[in-house]
mmCIF file of C-alpha atoms in Angstrom:
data_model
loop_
_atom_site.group_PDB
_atom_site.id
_atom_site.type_symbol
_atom_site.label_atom_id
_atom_site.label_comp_id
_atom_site.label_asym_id
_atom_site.label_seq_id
_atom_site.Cartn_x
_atom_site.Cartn_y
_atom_site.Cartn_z
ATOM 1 C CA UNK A 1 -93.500 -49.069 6.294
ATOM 2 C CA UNK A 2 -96.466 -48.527 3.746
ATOM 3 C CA UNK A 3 -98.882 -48.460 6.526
ATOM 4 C CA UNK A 4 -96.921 -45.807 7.951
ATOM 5 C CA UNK A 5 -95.906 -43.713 5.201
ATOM 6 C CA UNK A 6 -99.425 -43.976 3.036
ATOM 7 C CA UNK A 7 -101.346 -42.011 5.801
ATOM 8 C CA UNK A 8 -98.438 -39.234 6.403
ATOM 9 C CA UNK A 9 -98.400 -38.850 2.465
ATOM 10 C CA UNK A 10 -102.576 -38.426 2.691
ATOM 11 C CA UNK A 11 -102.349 -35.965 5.992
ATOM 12 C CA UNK A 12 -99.980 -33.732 3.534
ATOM 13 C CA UNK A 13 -102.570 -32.731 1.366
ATOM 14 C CA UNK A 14 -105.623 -33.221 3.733
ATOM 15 C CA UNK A 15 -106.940 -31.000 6.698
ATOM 16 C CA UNK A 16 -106.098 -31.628 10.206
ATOM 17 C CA UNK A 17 -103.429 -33.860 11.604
ATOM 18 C CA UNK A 18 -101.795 -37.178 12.008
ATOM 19 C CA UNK A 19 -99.146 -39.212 13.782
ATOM 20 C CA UNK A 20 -98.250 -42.513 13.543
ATOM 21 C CA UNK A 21 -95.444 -44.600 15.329
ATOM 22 C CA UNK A 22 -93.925 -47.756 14.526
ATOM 23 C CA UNK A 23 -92.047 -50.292 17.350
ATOM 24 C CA UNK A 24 -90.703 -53.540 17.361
ATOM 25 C CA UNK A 25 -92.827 -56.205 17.941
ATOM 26 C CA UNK A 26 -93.533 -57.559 21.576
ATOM 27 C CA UNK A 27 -96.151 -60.242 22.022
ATOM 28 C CA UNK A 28 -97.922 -59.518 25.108
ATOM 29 C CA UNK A 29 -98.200 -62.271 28.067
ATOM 30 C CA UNK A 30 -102.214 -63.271 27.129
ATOM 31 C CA UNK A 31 -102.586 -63.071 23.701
ATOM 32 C CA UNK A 32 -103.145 -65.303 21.347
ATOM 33 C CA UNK A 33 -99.749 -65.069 19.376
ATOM 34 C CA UNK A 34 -98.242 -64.782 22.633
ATOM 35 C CA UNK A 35 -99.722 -68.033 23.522
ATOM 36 C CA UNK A 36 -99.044 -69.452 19.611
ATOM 37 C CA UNK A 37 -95.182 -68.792 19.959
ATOM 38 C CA UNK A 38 -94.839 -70.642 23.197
ATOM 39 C CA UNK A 39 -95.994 -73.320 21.628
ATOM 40 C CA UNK A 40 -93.466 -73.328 19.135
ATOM 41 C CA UNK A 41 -91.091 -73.009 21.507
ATOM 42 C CA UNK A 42 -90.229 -69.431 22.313
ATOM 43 C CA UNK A 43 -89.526 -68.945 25.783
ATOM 44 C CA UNK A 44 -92.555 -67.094 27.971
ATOM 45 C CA UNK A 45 -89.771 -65.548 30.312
ATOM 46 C CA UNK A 46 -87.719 -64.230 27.886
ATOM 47 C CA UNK A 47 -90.540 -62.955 25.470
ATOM 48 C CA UNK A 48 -90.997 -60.563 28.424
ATOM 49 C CA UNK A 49 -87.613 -59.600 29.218
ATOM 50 C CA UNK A 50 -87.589 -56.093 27.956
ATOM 51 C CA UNK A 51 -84.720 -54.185 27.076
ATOM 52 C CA UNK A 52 -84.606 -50.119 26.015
ATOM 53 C CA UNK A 53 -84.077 -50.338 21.848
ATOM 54 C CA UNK A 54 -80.913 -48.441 20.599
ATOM 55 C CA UNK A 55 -81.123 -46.963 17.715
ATOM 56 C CA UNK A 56 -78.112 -44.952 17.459
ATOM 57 C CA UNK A 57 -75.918 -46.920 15.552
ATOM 58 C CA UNK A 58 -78.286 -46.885 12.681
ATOM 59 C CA UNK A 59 -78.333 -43.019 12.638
ATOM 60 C CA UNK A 60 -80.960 -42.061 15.450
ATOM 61 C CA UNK A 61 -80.290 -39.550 17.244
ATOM 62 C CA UNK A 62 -79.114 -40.336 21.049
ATOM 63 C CA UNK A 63 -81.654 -37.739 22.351
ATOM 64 C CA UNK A 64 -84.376 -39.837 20.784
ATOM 65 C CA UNK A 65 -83.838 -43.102 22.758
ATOM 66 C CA UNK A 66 -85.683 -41.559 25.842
ATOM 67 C CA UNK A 67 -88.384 -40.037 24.329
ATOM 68 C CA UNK A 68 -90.471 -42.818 23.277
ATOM 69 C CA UNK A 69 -91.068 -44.746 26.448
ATOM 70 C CA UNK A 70 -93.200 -47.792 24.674
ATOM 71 C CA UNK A 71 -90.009 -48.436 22.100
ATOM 72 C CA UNK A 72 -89.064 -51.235 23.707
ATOM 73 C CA UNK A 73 -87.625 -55.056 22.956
ATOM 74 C CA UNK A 74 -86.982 -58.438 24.047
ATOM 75 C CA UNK A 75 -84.081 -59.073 21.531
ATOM 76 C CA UNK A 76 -85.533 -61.850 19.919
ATOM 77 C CA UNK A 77 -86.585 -62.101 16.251
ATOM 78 C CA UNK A 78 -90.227 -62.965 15.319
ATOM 79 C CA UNK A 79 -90.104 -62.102 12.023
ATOM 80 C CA UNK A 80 -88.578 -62.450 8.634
ATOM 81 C CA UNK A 81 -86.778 -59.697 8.377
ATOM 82 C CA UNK A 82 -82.846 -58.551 9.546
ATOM 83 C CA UNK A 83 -82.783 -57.052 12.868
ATOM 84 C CA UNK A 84 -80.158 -54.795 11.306
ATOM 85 C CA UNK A 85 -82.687 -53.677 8.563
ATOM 86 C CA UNK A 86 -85.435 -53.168 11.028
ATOM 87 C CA UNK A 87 -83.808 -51.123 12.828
ATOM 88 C CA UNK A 88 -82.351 -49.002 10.024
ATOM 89 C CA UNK A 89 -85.875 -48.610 9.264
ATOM 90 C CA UNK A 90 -86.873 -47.521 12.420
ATOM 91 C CA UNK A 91 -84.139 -44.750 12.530
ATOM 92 C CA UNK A 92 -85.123 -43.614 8.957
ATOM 93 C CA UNK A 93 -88.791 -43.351 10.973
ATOM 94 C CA UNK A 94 -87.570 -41.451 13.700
ATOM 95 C CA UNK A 95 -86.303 -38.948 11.682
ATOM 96 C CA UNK A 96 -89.256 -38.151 9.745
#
């Protein structure tokens, strides 16, 4: 969230323009954490099994699920943190 929310703070008070995005995380078929998970066991086929990410629930609009086409998931948790709190965070995003 910082590295999000640092730059929009600096773009307030500096000339020009930024945007930033934020998505779940997707390891791509190739790369080298792609290749690290599979070897602790994740499954290649369903690490790219994508699925649209719904958002509404944790107070995104519905008219913003289609207009980021690369906010996408494969369900499965990588990380540490609760899906539920991820996503609440990436609603809160949206919004801004």
């Amino acid at each position: 969230m910082r590295h999000i929310k640092d730059p929009w703070a600096m773009s307030d008070r500096l000339p020009g323009t930024f945007r930033a995005s934020a998505f779940i995380f997707r390891p791509y078929p190739g790369s080298p954490i792609f290749n690290e998970l599979v070897q602790q066991g994740y499954d290649p086929v369903a690490m790219q099994t994508y699925r649209d990410v719904d958002l509404t629930a944790h107070g995104a609009d519905e008219a913003m699920r289609q207009r980021d086409e690369f906010n996408f998931t494969t369900g499965q948790q990588f990380g540490t943190v609760a899906r539920d709190d991820l996503n609440q965070m990436l609603a809160g995003i949206s919004h801004e």
